[in-house]
Coordinates of C-alpha atoms in Angstrom, one line a residue:
X19 CA 34.4 7.4 20.4
X20 CA 34.8 3.7 20.5
X21 CA 32.6 1.6 18.3
X22 CA 30.6 -1.0 20.2
X23 CA 28.6 -4.0 19.1
X24 CA 25.0 -2.9 18.7
X25 CA 22.1 -4.2 20.8
X26 CA 19.0 -4.7 18.7
X27 CA 15.5 -4.6 19.9
X28 CA 15.2 -8.3 19.7
X29 CA 18.1 -8.7 22.2
X30 CA 16.5 -6.1 24.5
X31 CA 13.2 -8.0 24.4
X32 CA 14.9 -11.3 25.1
X33 CA 16.8 -9.6 28.0
X34 CA 13.5 -8.3 29.4
X35 CA 11.9 -11.7 29.1
X36 CA 14.9 -13.4 30.8
X37 CA 14.8 -10.9 33.7
X38 CA 11.1 -11.3 34.2
X39 CA 11.5 -15.1 34.1
X40 CA 14.3 -14.9 36.6
X41 CA 12.4 -12.6 39.0
X42 CA 9.3 -14.8 38.8
X43 CA 11.4 -17.9 39.5
X44 CA 13.1 -16.3 42.5
X45 CA 9.8 -15.0 43.9
X46 CA 8.1 -18.3 43.4
X47 CA 10.8 -20.2 45.1
X48 CA 10.8 -17.8 48.2
X49 CA 7.0 -17.6 48.4
X50 CA 6.2 -21.2 48.3
X51 CA 8.2 -24.3 48.3
X52 CA 5.2 -26.7 48.5
X53 CA 4.5 -26.5 44.7
X54 CA 5.7 -29.8 43.1
X55 CA 8.3 -29.3 40.3
X56 CA 7.5 -30.4 36.8
X57 CA 8.7 -33.7 35.6
X58 CA 12.4 -34.2 34.8
X59 CA 11.9 -34.8 31.0
X60 CA 9.9 -31.6 30.6
X61 CA 12.7 -29.6 32.4
X62 CA 15.4 -31.3 30.2
X63 CA 13.4 -30.5 27.0
X64 CA 12.8 -26.9 28.1
X65 CA 16.4 -26.5 29.0
X66 CA 17.6 -27.9 25.7
X67 CA 15.2 -25.7 23.8
X68 CA 16.2 -22.6 25.8
X69 CA 19.9 -23.1 25.3
X70 CA 19.4 -23.9 21.7
X71 CA 17.4 -20.8 21.1
X72 CA 19.8 -18.7 23.1
X73 CA 22.8 -20.1 21.3
X74 CA 21.2 -19.7 17.9
X75 CA 20.1 -16.1 18.6
X76 CA 23.5 -15.2 20.1
X77 CA 25.3 -16.7 17.1
X78 CA 23.1 -14.9 14.6
X79 CA 23.2 -11.6 16.3
X80 CA 26.8 -11.7 17.2
X81 CA 27.7 -12.8 13.7
X82 CA 25.7 -9.9 12.3
X83 CA 27.6 -7.4 14.4
X84 CA 31.0 -9.0 13.7
X85 CA 30.3 -8.9 10.0
X86 CA 30.0 -5.1 10.3
X87 CA 33.6 -5.0 11.5
X88 CA 35.2 -7.8 9.4
X89 CA 34.5 -7.9 5.7
X90 CA 35.8 -11.4 5.2
X91 CA 33.6 -12.8 7.9
X92 CA 30.7 -10.9 6.4
X93 CA 31.2 -12.6 3.1
X94 CA 31.5 -16.0 4.8
X95 CA 28.4 -15.4 7.0
X96 CA 26.1 -14.2 4.2
X97 CA 27.2 -16.9 1.7
X98 CA 27.1 -20.0 3.9
X99 CA 24.7 -19.4 6.8
X100 CA 20.9 -19.5 6.1
X101 CA 19.1 -16.2 6.6
X102 CA 22.6 -14.5 7.1
X103 CA 22.3 -12.1 4.2
X104 CA 18.7 -11.0 5.3
X105 CA 19.8 -10.4 8.9
X106 CA 22.8 -8.3 7.8
X107 CA 20.5 -6.2 5.5
X108 CA 18.0 -5.8 8.3
X109 CA 20.8 -4.6 10.6
X110 CA 22.1 -2.1 8.0
X111 CA 18.5 -0.7 7.5
X112 CA 18.0 -0.2 11.2
X113 CA 21.6 1.2 11.7
X114 CA 22.9 -1.4 14.1
X115 CA 26.5 -0.5 13.3
X116 CA 26.0 3.0 14.7
X117 CA 25.1 1.9 18.2
X118 CA 27.9 2.5 20.8
X119 CA 29.0 0.9 24.0
X120 CA 27.4 3.6 26.1
X121 CA 24.1 3.2 24.3
X122 CA 24.3 -0.6 24.9
X123 CA 25.0 -0.2 28.6
X124 CA 22.3 2.4 29.0
X125 CA 19.8 0.3 27.1
X126 CA 20.6 -2.8 29.3
X127 CA 20.3 -0.7 32.6
X128 CA 17.0 0.9 31.5
X129 CA 15.6 -2.5 30.5
X130 CA 16.6 -4.0 33.9
X131 CA 15.0 -1.1 35.7
X132 CA 11.8 -1.3 33.7
X133 CA 11.5 -5.0 34.3
X134 CA 12.3 -4.7 38.0
X135 CA 9.8 -1.9 38.5
X136 CA 7.2 -3.9 36.6
X137 CA 7.7 -6.9 38.8
X138 CA 7.5 -4.8 41.9
X139 CA 4.3 -3.3 40.8
X140 CA 2.8 -6.6 39.9
X141 CA 3.7 -8.0 43.4
X142 CA 2.3 -4.9 45.1
X143 CA 5.5 -3.8 46.7
X144 CA 5.7 0.0 46.7
X145 CA 9.2 1.4 46.6
X146 CA 10.4 2.8 49.9
X147 CA 12.1 6.1 50.5
X148 CA 15.5 4.5 50.6
X149 CA 14.8 2.9 47.2
X150 CA 13.7 6.2 45.8
X151 CA 16.8 7.9 47.2
X152 CA 19.1 5.2 45.8
X153 CA 17.3 5.5 42.4
X154 CA 17.7 9.3 42.5
X155 CA 21.4 9.0 43.3
X156 CA 21.9 6.5 40.5
X157 CA 20.0 8.7 38.1
X158 CA 22.1 11.7 39.3
X159 CA 25.3 9.7 38.8
X160 CA 24.2 8.7 35.3
X161 CA 23.2 12.3 34.4
X162 CA 26.7 13.4 35.6
X163 CA 28.4 10.8 33.4
X164 CA 26.2 11.8 30.5
X165 CA 27.1 15.5 31.0
X166 CA 30.8 14.7 31.3
X167 CA 30.6 12.7 28.0
X168 CA 28.8 15.5 26.3
X169 CA 31.3 18.1 27.5
X170 CA 34.2 15.8 26.4
X171 CA 32.6 15.5 23.0
X172 CA 32.2 19.3 22.8
X173 CA 35.9 19.8 23.8
X174 CA 36.9 17.2 21.2
X175 CA 35.0 19.1 18.5
X176 CA 36.5 22.4 19.6
X177 CA 40.0 21.0 19.6
X178 CA 39.5 19.6 16.1
X179 CA 38.4 22.9 14.9
X180 CA 41.4 24.6 16.5
X181 CA 43.8 22.3 14.8
X182 CA 42.5 23.3 11.4
X183 CA 43.9 26.4 9.6
X184 CA 41.2 29.1 10.1
X185 CA 41.1 32.9 9.8
X186 CA 41.4 35.3 12.7
X187 CA 37.7 35.9 12.8
X188 CA 37.0 32.2 13.1
X189 CA 39.4 32.0 16.1
X190 CA 37.4 34.8 17.8
X191 CA 34.2 32.9 17.2
X192 CA 35.7 29.7 18.7
X193 CA 36.8 31.7 21.8
X194 CA 33.3 33.0 22.3
X195 CA 32.0 29.4 21.7
X196 CA 34.3 28.2 24.5
X197 CA 32.9 30.8 26.9
X198 CA 29.4 29.9 26.1
X199 CA 30.3 26.2 26.5
X200 CA 31.5 27.0 30.0
X201 CA 28.3 28.9 30.7
X202 CA 26.4 26.0 29.3
X203 CA 28.2 23.6 31.8
X204 CA 27.2 25.9 34.7
X205 CA 23.6 25.8 33.5
X206 CA 23.8 22.0 33.4
X207 CA 25.0 22.0 37.0
X208 CA 22.0 24.1 38.0
X209 CA 19.7 21.7 36.2
X210 CA 21.4 18.8 38.1
X211 CA 20.7 20.5 41.4
X212 CA 17.1 21.0 40.5
X213 CA 16.9 17.3 39.5
X214 CA 18.3 16.4 42.9
X215 CA 15.9 18.6 44.7
X216 CA 13.0 17.1 42.7
X217 CA 14.0 13.6 43.4
X218 CA 14.7 14.1 47.2
X219 CA 11.5 16.1 47.7
X220 CA 13.4 19.3 48.8
X221 CA 13.3 22.8 47.4
X222 CA 16.2 24.4 45.6
X223 CA 16.7 26.9 48.4
X224 CA 17.3 24.1 50.9
X225 CA 19.6 22.4 48.5
X226 CA 21.7 25.6 48.3
X227 CA 21.7 25.8 52.1
X228 CA 22.7 22.1 52.3
X229 CA 25.8 22.7 50.3
X230 CA 27.0 25.5 52.6
X231 CA 28.7 25.3 56.0
X232 CA 26.1 24.9 58.8
X233 CA 27.8 27.2 61.3
X234 CA 29.3 30.4 59.9
X235 CA 30.2 33.6 61.7
X236 CA 28.1 36.7 61.3
X237 CA 30.8 38.7 59.6
X238 CA 31.7 36.0 57.1
X239 CA 32.7 37.0 53.6
X240 CA 30.3 35.9 50.8
X241 CA 31.9 33.4 48.4
X242 CA 30.2 34.2 45.1
X243 CA 32.3 31.9 42.9
X244 CA 30.6 28.7 41.7
X245 CA 31.5 25.5 43.6
X246 CA 31.5 21.9 42.3
X247 CA 28.7 19.6 43.5
X248 CA 29.4 18.3 47.0
X249 CA 32.0 21.0 47.9
X250 CA 31.7 23.7 50.6
X251 CA 33.2 27.2 50.6
X252 CA 36.5 27.7 52.5
X253 CA 36.4 28.7 56.2
X254 CA 35.4 32.4 56.7
X255 CA 33.3 32.4 53.6
X256 CA 29.6 31.7 53.1
X257 CA 27.4 31.1 50.1
X258 CA 25.2 34.0 49.0
X259 CA 21.5 34.0 49.8
X260 CA 19.4 32.3 47.2
X261 CA 17.7 34.7 44.9
X262 CA 14.2 35.6 45.8
X263 CA 11.6 34.7 43.3
X264 CA 10.3 37.7 41.3
X265 CA 6.9 38.9 42.2
X266 CA 5.9 39.3 38.6
X267 CA 7.2 37.3 35.7
X268 CA 9.2 39.6 33.5
X269 CA 8.6 38.9 29.8
X270 CA 11.7 37.6 28.2
X271 CA 13.0 39.7 25.3
X272 CA 12.7 38.1 21.9
X273 CA 16.2 36.8 20.9
X274 CA 17.7 38.6 18.0
X275 CA 18.4 36.2 15.1
X276 CA 22.0 35.7 14.4
X277 CA 23.3 36.4 11.0
X278 CA 24.1 33.4 8.7
X279 CA 27.4 33.4 6.9
X280 CA 26.9 30.6 4.4
X281 CA 24.2 32.4 2.3
X282 CA 26.4 35.5 2.1
X283 CA 29.4 33.7 0.7
X284 CA 27.5 31.1 -1.4
X285 CA 27.5 33.2 -4.5
X286 CA 31.1 34.4 -4.2
X287 CA 32.8 31.2 -3.0
X288 CA 31.1 28.6 -5.2
X289 CA 34.5 27.5 -6.5
X290 CA 36.1 27.4 -3.0
X291 CA 34.7 24.5 -1.0
X292 CA 37.0 25.4 1.9
X293 CA 35.2 28.8 2.4
X294 CA 31.8 27.1 2.1
X295 CA 32.8 24.5 4.7
X296 CA 34.1 27.3 7.0
X297 CA 30.9 29.3 6.6
X298 CA 28.9 26.2 7.4
X299 CA 30.9 25.6 10.6
X300 CA 30.3 29.2 11.7
X301 CA 26.6 28.8 11.0
X302 CA 26.6 25.6 13.1
X303 CA 28.2 27.6 16.0
X304 CA 25.5 30.3 15.5
X305 CA 22.7 27.7 15.7
X306 CA 24.4 26.3 18.8
X307 CA 24.5 29.8 20.4
X308 CA 20.9 30.5 19.4
X309 CA 19.8 28.2 22.2
X310 CA 21.2 30.8 24.7
X311 CA 19.7 34.3 24.1
X312 CA 22.3 36.1 26.2
X313 CA 25.2 34.4 24.4
X314 CA 23.6 35.1 21.0
X315 CA 23.5 38.9 21.8
X316 CA 27.3 38.9 22.5
X317 CA 28.1 36.7 19.6
X318 CA 26.2 38.7 17.0
X319 CA 29.0 41.2 16.5
X320 CA 31.6 38.5 16.2
X321 CA 29.5 36.6 13.7
X322 CA 29.0 39.9 11.7
X323 CA 32.8 40.4 11.7
X324 CA 33.3 36.7 10.7
X325 CA 30.8 37.2 7.9
X326 CA 32.5 40.3 6.6
X327 CA 35.9 38.7 6.8
X328 CA 34.8 35.6 5.0
X329 CA 33.1 37.7 2.3
X330 CA 36.3 39.7 1.9
X331 CA 38.4 36.6 1.8
X332 CA 36.2 35.1 -0.9
X333 CA 36.4 38.3 -2.9
X334 CA 40.2 38.4 -2.4
X335 CA 40.5 34.8 -3.6
X336 CA 38.4 35.5 -6.7
X337 CA 40.5 38.6 -7.5
X338 CA 43.7 36.6 -7.1
X339 CA 42.2 34.0 -9.4
X340 CA 41.3 36.6 -12.0
X341 CA 44.9 38.1 -11.8
X342 CA 46.5 34.7 -12.2
X343 CA 44.2 34.0 -15.1
X344 CA 45.2 37.2 -16.8
X345 CA 48.9 36.6 -16.2
X346 CA 48.5 33.0 -17.5
X347 CA 46.7 34.2 -20.6
X348 CA 49.5 36.8 -21.3
X349 CA 52.2 34.1 -20.9
X350 CA 50.2 31.7 -23.2
X351 CA 49.9 34.5 -25.8
X352 CA 53.7 35.2 -25.6
X353 CA 54.5 31.5 -25.9
X354 CA 52.1 31.1 -28.8
X355 CA 53.7 34.0 -30.7
X356 CA 57.2 32.6 -29.9
X357 CA 56.4 29.1 -31.1
X358 CA 54.5 30.5 -34.2
X359 CA 57.7 32.4 -35.2
X360 CA 59.8 29.3 -34.7
X361 CA 57.3 27.3 -36.7
X362 CA 57.5 29.8 -39.6
X363 CA 61.3 29.7 -39.5
X364 CA 61.3 25.9 -39.6
X365 CA 58.8 25.9 -42.5
X366 CA 61.0 28.4 -44.5
X367 CA 64.1 26.3 -43.9
X368 CA 62.3 23.1 -44.9
X369 CA 61.0 24.8 -48.1
X370 CA 64.6 25.9 -49.0
X371 CA 65.8 22.4 -48.5
X372 CA 63.1 21.0 -50.6
X373 CA 63.8 23.5 -53.4
X374 CA 67.5 22.6 -53.4
X375 CA 66.7 18.9 -53.5
X376 CA 64.2 19.5 -56.3
X377 CA 66.9 21.3 -58.4
X378 CA 69.4 18.5 -57.8
X379 CA 66.9 15.8 -58.8
X380 CA 66.0 17.7 -61.9
X381 CA 69.6 18.1 -63.0
X382 CA 70.3 14.4 -62.3
X383 CA 67.2 13.4 -64.3
X384 CA 68.3 15.5 -67.3
X385 CA 71.8 14.0 -67.3
X386 CA 70.5 10.4 -66.9
X387 CA 68.0 11.0 -69.7
X388 CA 70.7 12.2 -72.1
X389 CA 72.9 9.2 -71.3
X390 CA 70.1 6.7 -71.9
X391 CA 69.2 8.4 -75.2
X392 CA 72.7 8.0 -76.5
X393 CA 72.8 4.3 -75.4
X394 CA 69.4 3.6 -77.2
X395 CA 70.7 5.1 -80.4
X396 CA 73.9 3.0 -80.3
X397 CA 71.9 -0.2 -79.6
X398 CA 69.5 0.6 -82.5
X399 CA 72.4 0.9 -84.9
X400 CA 74.0 -2.3 -83.7
X401 CA 70.7 -4.2 -84.0
X402 CA 70.1 -3.0 -87.5
X403 CA 73.5 -4.3 -88.6
X404 CA 72.9 -7.7 -87.0
X405 CA 69.5 -8.0 -88.7
X406 CA 71.0 -7.3 -92.1
X407 CA 73.6 -10.0 -91.5
X408 CA 70.9 -12.5 -90.5
X409 CA 68.7 -11.8 -93.4
X410 CA 71.6 -12.4 -95.8
X411 CA 72.4 -15.7 -94.2
X412 CA 68.8 -16.9 -94.3
X413 CA 68.4 -16.0 -98.0
X414 CA 71.4 -18.1 -98.8
X415 CA 70.1 -21.0 -96.8
X416 CA 66.7 -20.8 -98.6
X417 CA 68.3 -20.9 -102.0
X418 CA 70.4 -23.9 -101.1
X419 CA 67.6 -26.0 -99.4
X420 CA 64.6 -25.2 -101.5
X421 CA 64.5 -28.6 -103.3
X422 CA 64.9 -30.5 -100.1
X423 CA 62.0 -28.7 -98.7
X424 CA 59.9 -29.6 -101.7
X425 CA 60.6 -33.3 -101.1
X426 CA 59.8 -33.0 -97.4
X427 CA 56.5 -31.4 -98.4
X428 CA 55.6 -34.3 -100.7
X429 CA 56.4 -36.9 -97.9
X430 CA 54.3 -34.9 -95.4
X431 CA 51.3 -34.9 -97.8
X432 CA 51.4 -38.7 -98.1
X433 CA 51.6 -39.1 -94.4
X434 CA 48.6 -36.8 -94.0
X435 CA 46.6 -38.8 -96.5
X436 CA 47.3 -42.1 -94.6
X437 CA 46.4 -40.4 -91.3
X438 CA 43.2 -39.2 -92.8
X439 CA 42.2 -42.7 -93.9
X440 CA 43.1 -44.2 -90.5
X441 CA 41.2 -41.5 -88.7
X442 CA 38.0 -42.1 -90.8
X443 CA 38.2 -45.9 -90.0
X444 CA 38.7 -45.2 -86.4
X445 CA 35.9 -42.7 -86.4
X446 CA 33.5 -45.3 -88.0
X447 CA 34.5 -47.8 -85.4
X448 CA 34.0 -45.4 -82.6
X449 CA 30.5 -44.5 -84.0
X450 CA 29.6 -48.2 -84.2
X451 CA 30.9 -48.8 -80.6
X452 CA 29.0 -45.8 -79.3
X453 CA 25.8 -47.0 -81.1
X454 CA 26.3 -50.5 -79.6
X455 CA 26.9 -49.1 -76.2
X456 CA 23.8 -47.0 -76.5
X457 CA 21.7 -50.0 -77.6
X458 CA 23.1 -52.1 -74.7
X459 CA 22.2 -49.3 -72.2
X460 CA 18.7 -49.1 -73.6
X461 CA 18.3 -52.9 -73.3
X462 CA 19.8 -52.6 -69.8
X463 CA 17.2 -50.0 -68.7
X464 CA 14.4 -52.1 -70.1
X465 CA 15.7 -55.1 -68.1
X466 CA 16.2 -53.1 -64.9
X467 CA 12.7 -51.5 -65.1
X468 CA 10.5 -51.7 -62.1
X469 CA 7.8 -53.6 -64.0
X470 CA 8.0 -56.5 -66.5
X471 CA 8.7 -54.9 -69.9
X472 CA 9.3 -56.5 -73.3
X473 CA 12.7 -55.7 -75.0
X474 CA 12.3 -57.2 -78.5
X475 CA 12.8 -53.8 -80.2
X476 CA 16.0 -53.0 -78.2
X477 CA 17.3 -56.5 -79.0
X478 CA 16.6 -55.9 -82.8
X479 CA 18.5 -52.6 -82.8
X480 CA 21.4 -54.2 -80.9
X481 CA 21.4 -57.2 -83.4
X482 CA 21.5 -54.7 -86.4
X483 CA 24.4 -52.8 -85.0
X484 CA 26.4 -56.0 -84.0
X485 CA 26.0 -57.6 -87.6
X486 CA 28.8 -55.3 -89.0
X487 CA 31.3 -56.6 -86.4
X488 CA 30.7 -60.3 -87.2
X489 CA 31.9 -61.3 -83.7
X490 CA 31.0 -65.0 -82.8
X491 CA 30.6 -64.3 -79.1
X492 CA 28.3 -61.4 -79.6
X493 CA 26.3 -63.4 -82.2
X494 CA 26.0 -66.4 -79.9
X495 CA 24.7 -64.3 -77.0
X496 CA 22.2 -62.5 -79.2
X497 CA 21.0 -65.8 -80.8
X498 CA 20.3 -67.3 -77.3
X499 CA 18.1 -64.4 -76.5
X500 CA 16.3 -64.2 -79.9
X501 CA 15.4 -67.9 -79.8
X502 CA 13.5 -67.6 -76.5
X503 CA 10.3 -65.9 -75.7
X504 CA 11.9 -63.6 -73.0
X505 CA 12.2 -60.6 -75.4
X506 CA 8.4 -60.7 -76.0
X507 CA 7.2 -61.2 -72.4
X508 CA 10.1 -59.6 -70.5
X509 CA 11.7 -60.8 -67.3
X510 CA 10.8 -60.4 -63.7
X511 CA 12.2 -57.2 -62.0
X512 CA 14.7 -57.8 -59.2
X513 CA 12.5 -56.1 -56.7
X514 CA 9.6 -58.4 -57.6
X515 CA 11.8 -61.5 -57.4
X516 CA 13.1 -60.4 -53.9
X517 CA 9.6 -59.6 -52.7
X518 CA 8.3 -62.8 -54.1
X519 CA 11.1 -64.7 -52.4
X520 CA 10.8 -63.0 -49.0
X521 CA 7.0 -63.0 -48.8
X522 CA 5.9 -66.2 -50.5
X523 CA 8.7 -68.5 -51.4
X524 CA 10.8 -68.4 -48.3
X525 CA 7.9 -68.9 -45.8
X526 CA 6.5 -71.7 -47.8
X527 CA 9.8 -73.5 -48.2
X528 CA 10.5 -72.9 -44.5
X529 CA 7.2 -74.5 -43.6
X530 CA 8.2 -77.7 -45.5
X531 CA 11.9 -77.6 -44.4
X532 CA 11.4 -80.7 -42.1
X533 CA 9.6 -82.7 -44.7
X534 CA 11.8 -85.6 -46.1
X535 CA 12.6 -85.8 -49.8
X536 CA 10.5 -89.0 -50.3
X537 CA 7.5 -90.7 -48.7
X538 CA 6.2 -87.6 -46.9
X539 CA 2.6 -87.7 -45.7
X540 CA 0.0 -85.1 -44.6
X541 CA 1.0 -85.4 -40.9
X542 CA 4.6 -84.7 -41.8
X543 CA 3.7 -81.6 -43.7
X544 CA 1.4 -80.4 -40.8
X545 CA 4.2 -81.1 -38.3
X546 CA 6.8 -79.3 -40.3
X547 CA 4.4 -76.3 -40.8
X548 CA 3.7 -76.2 -37.1
X549 CA 7.3 -76.4 -36.0
X550 CA 8.3 -73.7 -38.5
X551 CA 6.4 -71.2 -36.4
X552 CA 8.8 -71.7 -33.5
X553 CA 12.1 -71.6 -35.4
X554 CA 14.4 -68.6 -35.5
X555 CA 15.2 -67.3 -39.0
X556 CA 18.8 -67.8 -40.0
X557 CA 21.0 -65.3 -41.8
X558 CA 24.4 -65.2 -43.3
X559 CA 26.7 -67.9 -44.7
X560 CA 25.5 -70.8 -42.4
X561 CA 27.2 -74.1 -43.2
X562 CA 25.0 -77.2 -43.8
X563 CA 23.0 -78.8 -46.6
X564 CA 19.6 -78.6 -44.9
X565 CA 16.8 -76.5 -46.3
X566 CA 17.1 -73.7 -43.7
X567 CA 20.8 -73.3 -44.2
X568 CA 20.4 -73.1 -47.9
X569 CA 17.6 -70.5 -47.5
X570 CA 20.0 -68.4 -45.3
X571 CA 22.6 -68.5 -48.2
X572 CA 20.0 -67.8 -50.9
X573 CA 21.8 -64.7 -52.2
X574 CA 22.2 -66.4 -55.6
X575 CA 19.8 -68.6 -57.5
X576 CA 22.4 -71.4 -57.9
X577 CA 22.2 -72.0 -54.1
X578 CA 18.5 -72.8 -54.4
X579 CA 19.2 -75.4 -57.1
X580 CA 20.5 -77.6 -54.3
X581 CA 17.1 -77.9 -52.7
X582 CA 15.3 -81.2 -53.3
X583 CA 11.9 -82.8 -52.6
X584 CA 8.8 -80.8 -51.9
X585 CA 10.8 -77.6 -51.3
X586 CA 12.2 -77.8 -54.9
X587 CA 8.6 -78.1 -56.3
X588 CA 7.7 -75.0 -54.4
X589 CA 10.7 -73.2 -55.8
X590 CA 10.2 -74.2 -59.4
X591 CA 8.4 -71.1 -60.6
X592 CA 10.6 -68.7 -58.8
X593 CA 13.8 -70.5 -60.0
X594 CA 12.5 -70.3 -63.6
X595 CA 11.9 -66.6 -63.4
X596 CA 15.3 -66.0 -61.7
X597 CA 17.1 -68.1 -64.4
X598 CA 15.5 -66.1 -67.2
X599 CA 16.7 -62.9 -65.6
X600 CA 20.2 -64.2 -65.1
X601 CA 20.4 -65.3 -68.7
X602 CA 19.5 -61.8 -69.9
X603 CA 21.9 -60.2 -67.5
X604 CA 24.7 -62.6 -68.5
X605 CA 24.2 -61.8 -72.2
X606 CA 24.3 -58.1 -71.4
X607 CA 27.5 -58.5 -69.4
X608 CA 29.1 -60.3 -72.3
X609 CA 28.1 -57.5 -74.8
X610 CA 29.3 -54.8 -72.4
X611 CA 32.7 -56.5 -71.9
X612 CA 33.2 -56.8 -75.6
X613 CA 32.4 -53.2 -76.2
X614 CA 34.7 -52.1 -73.4
X615 CA 37.5 -54.3 -75.0
X616 CA 36.9 -52.6 -78.3
X617 CA 37.2 -49.2 -76.8
X618 CA 40.4 -50.2 -75.0
X619 CA 42.0 -51.6 -78.1
X620 CA 41.1 -48.6 -80.2
X621 CA 44.2 -46.2 -80.4
X622 CA 43.6 -42.7 -79.4

């Protein structure tokens, strides 16, 4: 059977609407032409909307059915088109891919007939006899085509079953099924005749008479064979009289249930799917024959024979399997014994080889051990002789060089005495240098403290340690510090100097940067203070001798010594504190450099 593109309900509904719209438009145009048409823009909009909707629907529905046939197009459609995946899923759920061409044509024809009849009923036009007769003929023709397609499908199924390899009992069942299929076709012909009679309003007897020859001789032979629809018996023959209806309805006998084969072989043929499938096929034929009681009576014996044959076949297959299993087990046992014997032989052979190798290795080990023992004894004797000779030579050497060694010992003792004295002096110098370095570090920590701290005690300790050296440079540096009051009051910390400069000194000096060195009045000071609010602060090594340039280079106190005038008066206190700190730091640097020089010159 050919696969056809499915017609969904949406398409059928749209087809019905289109047919109704077409019929109404045609009837409206024939009934009255006086109605004014709608405006042209409205028609254009409706036409565009109609074609757009129709094209969109056709594209989506057609793409959905094409995607059932082409996997690549399906992936493209579901990935790139909006609502494509949902439409394909909806079609799979409603089984659109199982609809055939015949179903499509039949659905379209039925929809057209339904719409046409609906329109006729709405218009009040009752169908005429000719219309009814045409409809009956078309229905009869369609029923014939459907019967032919059903018969063809039955033949196809029977042929497929014949091509398969089946037992003899199954062939008998298929032969009986063919006979019943022919009988079923005759019954369908009778049903078609009854349908024709019902549609044309005639009885079945008149239909039988209509199919016969109108003028037959009295002594004509009755032609009892079935004739196709529309054919007459040959000349000289006539159709038999129609059967008279029975006066009383005879009760139909209850059909005898046909035996089922699948339950009988299910326990025996569980491991044989072919037998199970064959039993299912016979049961399907039995269910098909159950619709005809007369045929089921005739097929009961055949099905019983098929059931017995299948049961015997299943038992035979099981017996063959058991025999094959026993033979296979016997062969496996024989092979196991054979390979076990071979394995034992190989193990014994390998054990013999290992024993022979072990004996050879033991013999070689004993020989090698004896040889090495003799070599060791010979080497021991030779070493003993050599040691005796060396001892004699060394004794003679000791006798001859004993006095020389005594002189060397005396010289070595003097050298050790001198080294001990030098080491003691070096040790004293190192202790003094270490003490001085410790005192300098203590004074350095006092100077670098975060608060102002006196360092008179640290200076006294450093002076006491440096007296033993009697160095003029160290003495001058310490005298300059002792003569001032800085050791008693301390010096300003670097952080305080920096904060003092950035928060107090620099803004005040910047405010008087524009004041001249001499003859400056109050207005000049006010103007300089006011203009300092609008100036940008300078940073870095900016050239120039003005106050602002000097302030930007104020990384060292000596730069601020260049300031003159009012700015110098404002910087006086800060410069004094910075100079004191620099004097102390300079003295400490001198002391540290001398200590480092002493450490460098001291030999290790």
